[in-house]
XYZ file of C-alpha atoms in Angstrom:
282
model
C -36.511 -31.247 29.447
C -38.884 -28.318 29.231
C -37.828 -24.814 28.482
C -39.096 -22.243 30.932
C -39.624 -18.714 29.779
C -39.421 -15.873 32.235
C -42.669 -13.995 32.435
C -42.700 -10.231 32.874
C -45.385 -7.877 33.953
C -46.967 -5.373 31.603
C -45.208 -2.577 33.485
C -41.843 -4.284 32.872
C -42.610 -4.616 29.155
C -43.680 -0.955 28.890
C -40.488 0.199 30.568
C -38.401 -2.069 28.356
C -40.077 -0.648 25.262
C -39.530 2.858 26.626
C -35.811 2.104 27.091
C -35.576 0.862 23.510
C -37.425 3.954 22.255
C -35.120 6.289 24.195
C -32.033 4.547 22.830
C -33.416 4.571 19.289
C -34.303 8.260 19.546
C -30.841 9.213 20.772
C -29.260 7.129 18.027
C -31.368 8.869 15.372
C -30.384 12.268 16.750
C -26.696 11.288 16.640
C -27.059 10.048 13.072
C -28.821 13.265 11.988
C -26.035 15.335 13.562
C -23.408 13.366 11.622
C -25.427 13.814 8.410
C -26.006 17.541 8.942
C -22.354 18.361 9.645
C -21.052 15.869 7.032
C -18.845 14.053 9.532
C -17.371 11.391 7.276
C -14.180 9.833 6.001
C -13.756 9.496 2.222
C -17.495 9.926 1.796
C -18.504 7.344 4.424
C -20.598 8.906 7.183
C -19.295 7.949 10.614
C -22.844 8.040 11.952
C -23.227 4.511 10.566
C -20.981 3.366 13.420
C -21.556 5.892 16.199
C -25.357 6.086 15.935
C -25.951 2.380 16.805
C -23.253 2.608 19.451
C -24.920 5.634 21.081
C -28.334 3.984 20.848
C -27.145 0.811 22.548
C -25.302 2.737 25.248
C -28.239 4.993 26.128
C -30.685 2.087 26.029
C -28.512 0.095 28.427
C -28.382 2.969 30.924
C -32.133 3.598 30.623
C -32.974 -0.094 31.029
C -30.797 -0.477 34.113
C -32.502 2.511 35.756
C -36.068 1.635 34.732
C -36.129 -2.164 35.041
C -32.813 -2.921 36.727
C -31.221 -5.024 33.963
C -29.793 -4.917 30.482
C -32.094 -6.014 27.655
C -29.464 -6.479 24.935
C -29.086 -3.161 23.077
C -32.042 -3.828 20.780
C -32.062 -0.183 19.684
C -28.608 -0.724 18.174
C -30.103 -3.300 15.806
C -32.948 -0.936 14.964
C -30.516 1.926 14.256
C -28.328 -0.304 12.131
C -31.323 -1.320 9.992
C -32.522 2.290 9.699
C -29.146 3.800 8.823
C -28.289 0.999 6.407
C -31.644 1.334 4.640
C -31.239 5.112 4.359
C -27.578 5.183 3.351
C -27.293 2.125 1.125
C -30.763 1.750 -0.381
C -32.397 5.183 -0.517
C -29.296 7.358 -1.022
C -26.881 4.961 -2.745
C -28.719 1.882 -4.047
C -25.636 0.664 -5.947
C -23.514 0.249 -2.790
C -23.210 -3.145 -1.209
C -21.549 -4.727 1.793
C -18.337 -2.959 2.780
C -16.003 -2.301 5.691
C -18.362 0.337 7.156
C -21.313 -2.044 7.396
C -19.017 -4.741 8.754
C -17.757 -2.336 11.400
C -21.307 -1.395 12.359
C -22.255 -5.051 12.786
C -19.254 -5.613 15.052
C -20.183 -2.576 17.174
C -23.769 -3.806 17.513
C -22.730 -7.317 18.485
C -20.251 -5.860 20.954
C -23.038 -3.888 22.595
C -25.471 -6.813 22.664
C -23.093 -9.652 23.575
C -19.984 -8.055 25.109
C -18.579 -11.160 26.782
C -18.939 -13.382 23.707
C -17.542 -10.794 21.289
C -14.639 -9.966 23.586
C -13.802 -13.658 23.806
C -13.928 -14.060 20.022
C -11.777 -10.963 19.496
C -9.317 -12.200 22.123
C -8.991 -15.561 20.390
C -8.700 -14.059 16.905
C -6.275 -11.288 17.844
C -4.257 -13.611 20.080
C -4.045 -16.203 17.314
C -3.035 -13.587 14.763
C -0.313 -12.138 17.010
C 0.966 -15.614 17.843
C 1.160 -16.566 14.162
C 2.776 -13.239 13.296
C 5.413 -13.714 16.018
C 6.189 -17.222 14.721
C 6.549 -15.872 11.185
C 8.936 -13.157 12.391
C 11.061 -15.695 14.282
C 11.127 -18.007 11.259
C 12.146 -15.137 8.986
C 14.820 -14.077 11.476
C 16.294 -17.589 11.554
C 16.362 -17.791 7.756
C 17.913 -14.340 7.451
C 20.564 -15.168 10.067
C 21.379 -18.408 8.251
C 21.725 -16.628 4.917
C 23.976 -13.933 6.374
C 26.182 -16.530 8.052
C 26.415 -18.476 4.797
C 27.313 -15.349 2.850
C 30.332 -14.788 5.063
C 31.902 -18.079 3.962
C 30.280 -18.713 0.578
C 32.140 -17.725 -2.591
C 29.685 -16.640 -5.268
C 30.168 -18.376 -8.605
C 30.359 -15.677 -11.235
C 32.173 -14.861 -14.425
C 33.123 -11.505 -12.916
C 35.660 -12.772 -10.367
C 36.946 -9.283 -9.643
C 34.070 -8.620 -7.198
C 35.549 -11.139 -4.766
C 39.209 -10.089 -4.756
C 38.761 -7.393 -2.060
C 39.996 -4.540 -4.268
C 38.277 -1.383 -5.464
C 37.720 -1.324 -9.229
C 36.894 1.877 -11.056
C 34.806 2.348 -14.156
C 36.848 2.754 -17.345
C 35.592 6.095 -18.667
C 37.839 5.978 -21.764
C 36.481 2.598 -22.792
C 32.928 3.836 -22.229
C 33.465 6.943 -24.367
C 35.074 4.903 -27.133
C 32.142 2.480 -27.168
C 29.616 5.307 -27.560
C 31.719 7.187 -30.131
C 31.987 4.083 -32.301
C 28.220 4.074 -32.735
C 28.420 6.947 -35.232
C 25.628 8.632 -33.314
C 25.235 12.162 -31.944
C 24.183 12.538 -28.276
C 23.222 16.161 -27.499
C 21.730 17.422 -24.243
C 20.810 20.810 -25.721
C 18.311 21.696 -28.446
C 20.596 24.184 -30.230
C 21.688 22.677 -33.569
C 23.474 25.874 -34.687
C 21.693 25.968 -38.039
C 22.635 22.376 -38.842
C 20.079 20.943 -41.263
C 18.171 18.110 -39.646
C 14.841 16.322 -39.553
C 13.027 15.478 -36.305
C 11.733 11.959 -35.881
C 9.826 12.255 -32.615
C 10.346 11.468 -28.934
C 12.261 8.294 -28.110
C 12.830 6.591 -24.780
C 14.672 3.547 -23.481
C 14.908 1.926 -20.053
C 17.360 -0.363 -18.295
C 16.735 -1.905 -14.875
C 19.700 -2.715 -12.653
C 18.752 -5.540 -10.335
C 19.996 -5.637 -6.757
C 23.133 -7.776 -6.479
C 23.111 -9.863 -3.282
C 26.891 -10.281 -3.489
C 27.336 -6.667 -2.387
C 26.029 -7.487 1.093
C 29.125 -9.497 2.008
C 31.556 -6.868 0.697
C 33.306 -4.036 2.436
C 31.095 -0.912 2.386
C 33.515 1.153 0.268
C 34.036 -1.626 -2.265
C 30.295 -2.333 -2.463
C 29.546 1.353 -3.065
C 32.071 1.566 -5.891
C 30.823 -1.643 -7.501
C 27.266 -0.312 -7.348
C 28.413 2.907 -9.017
C 30.141 0.843 -11.712
C 26.892 -1.068 -12.327
C 24.967 2.204 -12.697
C 27.487 3.605 -15.188
C 27.436 0.375 -17.181
C 23.627 0.471 -17.154
C 23.747 4.063 -18.383
C 25.858 3.023 -21.388
C 23.488 0.142 -22.170
C 20.515 2.513 -21.966
C 22.126 4.977 -24.382
C 23.044 2.194 -26.808
C 19.452 0.911 -26.756
C 18.181 4.421 -27.400
C 20.571 4.907 -30.310
C 19.508 1.559 -31.815
C 15.837 2.596 -31.660
C 16.472 5.902 -33.398
C 18.736 4.303 -36.009
C 15.959 1.829 -36.803
C 13.875 4.872 -37.802
C 16.663 6.258 -39.981
C 18.031 8.739 -37.442
C 21.611 9.409 -36.433
C 21.302 11.626 -33.371
C 19.280 12.831 -30.422
C 18.778 16.287 -28.918
C 17.419 17.409 -25.527
C 18.756 14.164 -24.044
C 17.835 13.573 -20.390
C 18.847 10.737 -18.059
C 16.775 9.752 -15.034
C 17.750 7.330 -12.263
C 14.885 5.962 -10.149
C 14.950 3.619 -7.166
C 12.167 1.063 -7.619
C 10.225 0.372 -4.408
C 12.029 -1.271 -1.485
C 13.751 -3.982 -3.523
C 16.840 -1.868 -4.275
C 16.494 -2.093 -8.054
C 17.367 1.009 -10.070
C 15.659 2.037 -13.286
C 17.684 4.139 -15.733
C 15.685 6.059 -18.337
C 17.042 7.956 -21.348
C 14.725 10.185 -23.358
C 14.985 12.856 -26.039
C 14.088 13.991 -29.542
C 15.374 11.716 -32.279
C 16.806 13.516 -35.325
C 18.484 12.873 -38.643
C 21.356 15.272 -39.318
C 21.791 15.824 -43.061
């Protein structure tokens, strides 16, 4: 089998070259406009994308009017080489391949081979959406199964009170007694009223309360109270840890005590932070 190449007249070739030159010229003008007015996002000039796109578009129109057919948006390739050389070699020689250059290549290929690129994008996007939909359905089935199991499953735990359907309140007296037995002074103010003391520096302690999945199956009011109980218990643990740290440095109190409660991300965990100035009261 022999390959046959289509021969064109010199007039056809001149007009084709003229179409490419017109497209390239328009693309350069577009790129210069973007450079002059600093049209960019986070330092990346958008002319890197729109200049080749404009060049290919104008070239296509010019070629269809001059020779009656599309010649493949050659000016888009020329503009891509020019803008890449200027932006990534002359101006910023340390920059390499990135999302902007990848986007420019896609735009150029789209202009030169629209049917092929559209088909590839259709297959890729369709495959991605199909896989994403399957993942969502799989996750939905697993979540539904877990919820159904939670309605009949009794969690094995040493704290059986969470499953008896009653509201339990935090024992404030027991909490206060526990902290008072430490022999430690917790002060939120900085006024020592002329009490002789030495400062030891800033101290901080943290406690993270993990999300308890058992609360999902509980009545909303009971779950809210149990969560509050967990936070108060975590607060006591945080204060005890802070007191232990200061006592290790020879202190017996803290002033300017602050407590912060922070929700960590979307996981539902809560971080409790206690911070203040450690002191030794003489």
